XYZ file of C-alpha atoms in Angstrom:
345
model
C 0.040 -0.100 -0.080
C 1.285 3.381 -0.918
C 1.491 6.065 1.657
C -0.857 9.033 1.288
C 0.798 12.284 1.433
C -0.893 15.244 2.447
C 0.472 18.632 1.654
C 0.834 20.776 4.727
C -0.466 23.826 2.532
C -3.796 21.801 1.990
C -4.147 20.875 5.767
C -4.051 24.400 6.697
C -6.878 25.463 4.342
C -9.108 22.294 5.170
C -8.653 21.488 8.770
C -10.392 24.737 10.124
C -13.469 23.923 7.842
C -13.702 20.488 9.060
C -13.612 21.770 12.751
C -16.311 24.484 11.954
C -18.586 21.713 10.349
C -18.160 19.576 13.541
C -18.902 22.398 16.027
C -22.084 23.442 14.297
C -23.185 19.745 14.168
C -22.433 19.432 17.970
C -24.512 22.593 18.708
C -27.458 21.710 16.580
C -27.495 18.271 18.171
C -27.795 19.739 21.647
C -30.380 21.997 20.452
C -32.377 19.006 19.017
C -31.992 16.818 22.500
C -32.719 19.841 24.684
C -35.631 21.398 22.669
C -38.182 20.053 25.110
C -36.341 20.542 28.391
C -38.203 22.822 30.700
C -36.977 26.103 32.202
C -36.473 25.875 36.176
C -39.573 27.571 37.690
C -39.364 31.234 38.976
C -38.554 31.604 42.670
C -41.800 31.761 44.745
C -42.420 35.034 46.508
C -43.183 34.570 50.337
C -46.756 35.685 51.780
C -47.133 39.143 52.748
C -47.361 38.575 56.491
C -44.152 36.642 56.216
C -42.374 39.493 54.341
C -43.690 42.009 56.919
C -42.655 39.976 59.950
C -39.212 39.231 58.495
C -38.676 42.928 58.057
C -39.751 43.404 61.594
C -37.227 40.582 62.816
C -34.482 42.343 60.691
C -35.227 45.957 62.444
C -35.004 44.372 65.792
C -31.635 42.852 65.067
C -30.671 45.840 63.472
C -30.305 44.628 59.727
C -31.720 47.938 58.497
C -30.869 47.219 54.794
C -32.511 43.956 54.937
C -35.448 45.406 56.837
C -36.089 48.094 53.882
C -35.716 45.335 51.222
C -38.307 43.067 52.736
C -40.807 46.103 52.910
C -40.060 47.182 49.688
C -40.692 43.373 48.259
C -43.916 43.407 49.819
C -45.015 46.723 48.306
C -43.921 45.875 44.760
C -45.521 42.133 44.824
C -48.700 42.790 47.033
C -49.793 46.432 46.227
C -53.538 45.870 47.570
C -52.509 43.980 50.708
C -53.685 45.139 54.100
C -49.935 45.332 55.114
C -49.012 48.134 52.702
C -49.382 51.340 54.804
C -47.192 49.522 57.621
C -44.623 48.293 55.255
C -44.358 51.883 53.880
C -43.892 53.619 57.185
C -41.456 50.636 58.317
C -39.534 50.980 55.424
C -39.347 54.728 56.239
C -38.048 53.908 59.729
C -35.554 51.358 58.552
C -33.940 54.123 56.455
C -34.058 56.438 59.110
C -32.226 54.040 61.669
C -29.597 53.234 58.606
C -28.854 57.116 58.449
C -30.377 57.358 54.737
C -32.545 60.293 55.333
C -33.528 61.398 52.158
C -34.811 57.813 51.202
C -36.654 57.876 54.617
C -38.452 61.305 53.949
C -39.409 60.054 50.317
C -40.834 56.804 51.885
C -42.638 58.943 54.608
C -43.984 61.487 52.307
C -45.586 58.645 50.194
C -47.085 57.145 53.558
C -48.551 60.650 54.317
C -49.947 61.343 51.153
C -51.762 58.033 50.615
C -52.763 57.583 54.187
C -53.602 60.945 55.580
C -56.341 59.424 58.097
C -54.139 56.721 59.319
C -53.669 56.489 63.336
C -50.036 56.431 62.564
C -49.975 59.821 60.803
C -48.619 61.276 63.748
C -45.690 59.073 64.090
C -44.978 59.213 60.365
C -44.915 63.289 60.685
C -42.567 63.032 63.896
C -40.306 60.647 62.083
C -39.917 62.836 58.836
C -39.115 65.766 61.257
C -36.580 63.837 62.843
C -34.881 63.106 59.547
C -34.540 66.697 58.964
C -33.435 67.152 62.631
C -30.531 64.560 62.324
C -29.237 66.534 59.366
C -28.680 70.021 61.354
C -25.393 71.226 60.378
C -22.504 72.826 62.522
C -22.951 76.265 63.471
C -20.139 77.350 61.213
C -22.217 75.951 58.196
C -25.403 77.501 56.557
C -28.413 76.899 58.712
C -31.082 76.230 56.378
C -31.346 72.713 57.536
C -32.229 73.882 60.952
C -35.012 76.167 59.681
C -36.366 73.147 57.675
C -36.166 70.981 60.834
C -38.196 73.713 63.083
C -40.703 73.681 60.180
C -41.372 70.028 60.296
C -41.242 69.909 64.039
C -43.747 72.607 64.269
C -45.928 70.944 62.081
C -46.076 67.990 64.384
C -47.219 70.358 67.099
C -49.805 72.093 65.021
C -51.207 68.867 63.464
C -51.024 66.672 66.582
C -50.901 68.612 69.743
C -52.163 66.049 72.026
C -50.045 63.244 70.866
C -47.126 61.691 72.681
C -44.655 63.170 69.887
C -45.488 66.807 70.408
C -43.513 67.057 73.556
C -40.504 65.605 72.131
C -40.837 67.843 69.083
C -41.263 70.951 71.302
C -37.788 69.937 73.049
C -36.043 69.646 69.622
C -37.380 73.033 68.582
C -35.952 74.488 71.294
C -32.569 72.998 70.436
C -32.846 74.235 67.120
C -33.537 77.544 68.434
C -30.337 77.373 70.439
C -28.645 76.301 67.567
C -29.785 79.116 65.507
C -28.896 81.707 68.441
C -25.398 79.955 68.422
C -24.871 80.915 64.714
C -25.830 84.403 65.281
C -23.303 84.624 68.374
C -20.637 83.207 66.133
C -21.127 85.701 63.545
C -21.643 88.592 66.006
C -18.188 87.657 67.630
C -16.509 87.638 64.189
C -18.040 91.074 63.474
C -16.695 92.303 66.861
C -13.221 91.119 66.182
C -13.180 92.746 62.898
C -14.451 96.115 64.740
C -17.705 96.041 62.568
C -19.524 97.077 65.729
C -22.860 97.650 64.087
C -22.928 94.334 62.646
C -21.940 92.902 65.774
C -24.796 94.719 67.791
C -27.455 93.555 65.321
C -26.464 90.034 65.762
C -26.461 90.120 69.576
C -29.513 92.156 69.605
C -31.294 89.490 67.625
C -30.238 86.791 70.271
C -31.530 88.638 73.020
C -34.915 89.515 71.129
C -35.554 86.289 69.151
C -34.076 83.717 71.182
C -34.694 84.703 74.683
C -35.307 80.962 75.915
C -31.639 80.009 74.944
C -28.388 79.881 76.965
C -26.878 82.351 74.681
C -28.741 85.332 75.908
C -26.214 86.081 79.036
C -23.346 86.258 76.692
C -25.118 88.363 74.055
C -25.961 90.959 76.767
C -22.387 90.910 78.022
C -21.060 91.259 74.551
C -23.295 94.153 74.044
C -21.655 96.070 77.153
C -18.252 95.244 75.441
C -19.171 96.794 72.367
C -21.167 99.932 73.648
C -18.198 100.533 76.009
C -15.701 100.390 72.778
C -17.964 102.794 70.953
C -18.290 105.071 74.151
C -21.825 104.711 74.512
C -22.012 104.491 78.355
C -25.636 104.626 78.705
C -26.467 101.886 76.391
C -23.644 99.959 78.275
C -25.119 100.518 81.460
C -28.913 99.331 80.245
C -27.505 96.063 78.753
C -25.558 95.261 82.176
C -28.653 96.070 84.189
C -30.782 93.680 82.281
C -28.003 90.940 82.493
C -27.591 91.364 86.243
C -31.149 91.206 87.085
C -31.837 88.098 85.105
C -28.366 86.278 85.385
C -26.701 87.797 88.577
C -25.013 84.480 89.323
C -23.462 83.903 85.588
C -19.936 84.592 84.609
C -21.109 86.933 82.077
C -22.425 89.291 84.486
C -19.250 89.185 86.279
C -17.368 90.252 83.268
C -19.733 93.011 82.645
C -19.530 94.032 86.425
C -16.124 94.170 86.195
C -15.746 96.101 82.925
C -18.270 98.828 84.208
C -15.940 99.212 87.639
C -13.052 99.660 85.343
C -14.829 102.340 83.667
C -16.291 104.068 86.858
C -19.680 103.237 85.652
C -21.377 101.322 88.478
C -23.866 102.643 90.852
C -26.513 101.260 93.303
C -28.562 100.080 90.531
C -26.410 97.015 89.759
C -26.830 93.929 91.992
C -23.675 92.447 93.505
C -22.544 89.344 91.287
C -23.888 86.208 92.573
C -26.709 87.911 94.617
C -30.245 86.505 94.179
C -32.311 89.093 92.840
C -36.027 89.457 93.609
C -38.769 91.371 91.898
C -38.744 94.012 94.389
C -35.037 94.808 93.792
C -35.787 95.843 90.035
C -35.059 99.538 89.593
C -37.979 101.715 89.177
C -36.692 103.310 85.871
C -35.866 99.979 84.107
C -37.333 100.279 80.669
C -40.314 97.821 80.416
C -39.852 97.296 76.969
C -36.115 96.020 77.179
C -35.973 92.342 76.282
C -35.237 90.198 79.372
C -35.978 93.252 82.059
C -38.695 91.161 83.849
C -36.909 88.485 85.775
C -36.825 84.891 84.482
C -38.042 85.719 80.905
C -34.756 84.882 79.415
C -33.756 81.888 81.652
C -32.496 79.021 79.608
C -34.279 75.575 80.295
C -32.056 73.043 81.845
C -32.384 70.824 78.765
C -30.613 73.146 76.506
C -27.995 74.316 79.293
C -25.337 72.953 76.748
C -25.009 72.089 73.019
C -26.658 68.621 73.402
C -25.929 67.545 69.793
C -22.408 66.621 70.664
C -23.064 65.390 74.063
C -24.476 61.988 75.343
C -27.316 63.659 76.804
C -28.573 64.314 73.423
C -32.452 63.356 72.990
C -32.481 60.090 70.960
C -35.433 59.154 68.719
C -37.887 57.272 70.172
C -36.985 53.363 70.579
C -38.188 50.889 68.257
C -40.745 49.596 70.774
C -42.749 52.851 70.455
C -43.168 52.446 66.594
C -46.044 50.401 65.413
C -44.003 47.256 64.764
C -46.131 44.439 66.131
C -45.906 41.353 63.913
C -49.169 40.737 61.967
C -51.261 37.846 61.294
C -52.181 36.244 58.018
C -54.867 37.575 55.887
C -56.456 37.077 52.454
C -53.931 38.191 49.928
C -54.449 39.282 46.348
C -51.353 38.907 43.980
C -49.682 41.628 42.535
C -51.425 41.503 39.153
C -54.741 41.348 40.449
C -57.260 44.318 40.137
C -58.411 45.859 43.323
C -61.657 45.132 44.802
C -64.642 46.951 43.319
C -66.026 49.981 45.101
C -69.010 49.635 47.280
């Protein structure tokens, strides 16, 4: 038998074609054999009460991302379920605990618009206000967020004055006011250092007039004494010091003002001794009745805002989860996602 000789040039041209035909044949054969093979079934969505309770469990174990996912899955797959309202509210709560405040506000706004008469509306408004409150910026930054927080908290008090959330909202409003007063003091001190005395006085006066319940008032009055003395306006300096002395005689700010007036030889018997307890009968008869804080006690700071509590361990916390409507629910007849809502009666 003679040997068959295949030229290398022919092999290079023929072999790729043979391999291509073999590959196509194998693929077509696989298609024929698998033509009738069924696709795997789609994963089954859990019942709405299961999804809701899973979300509650995730909240209680601080798995906030999972909780939000469970509540969102419930809403997407069972839009006509009786659990929708609670799921929307709890998803907002989960976002709040996670620190995703814009997402929380969006979810809570959805709940408020769709369920305005719900028994949980007060909680939704309160939680939304907390989302703004938690985003309050440092006093060295713009305070637009503080104003938005106050508006949202005041809405809680206006709409639900008898609710258990109103008192906490009022406390946080006082803290917001203290924050705004701190901003005014920061700017006023800057103007004073730059010898822009008019700008400084305007800031200090605003604190005294508009934020009388904050703990910044004593310092504002003392700073006014300093500025008036620098300007040579001794009568105004005395009046500011008298208001300071009869409202905050025990404060360090009155001691500073008292020492300044003594150095300028401006003291008289109208000024109480620093640290002395002042009664209403001690008030000088010629004190201007319209002077902010002239009546004793009108400008005293509440104990709750004696310090900037936003950076302290004493900061009022959000209501604990047990105060939220997170009771697990029982099974109910459900409607699948693709079914129509029941006809109106």
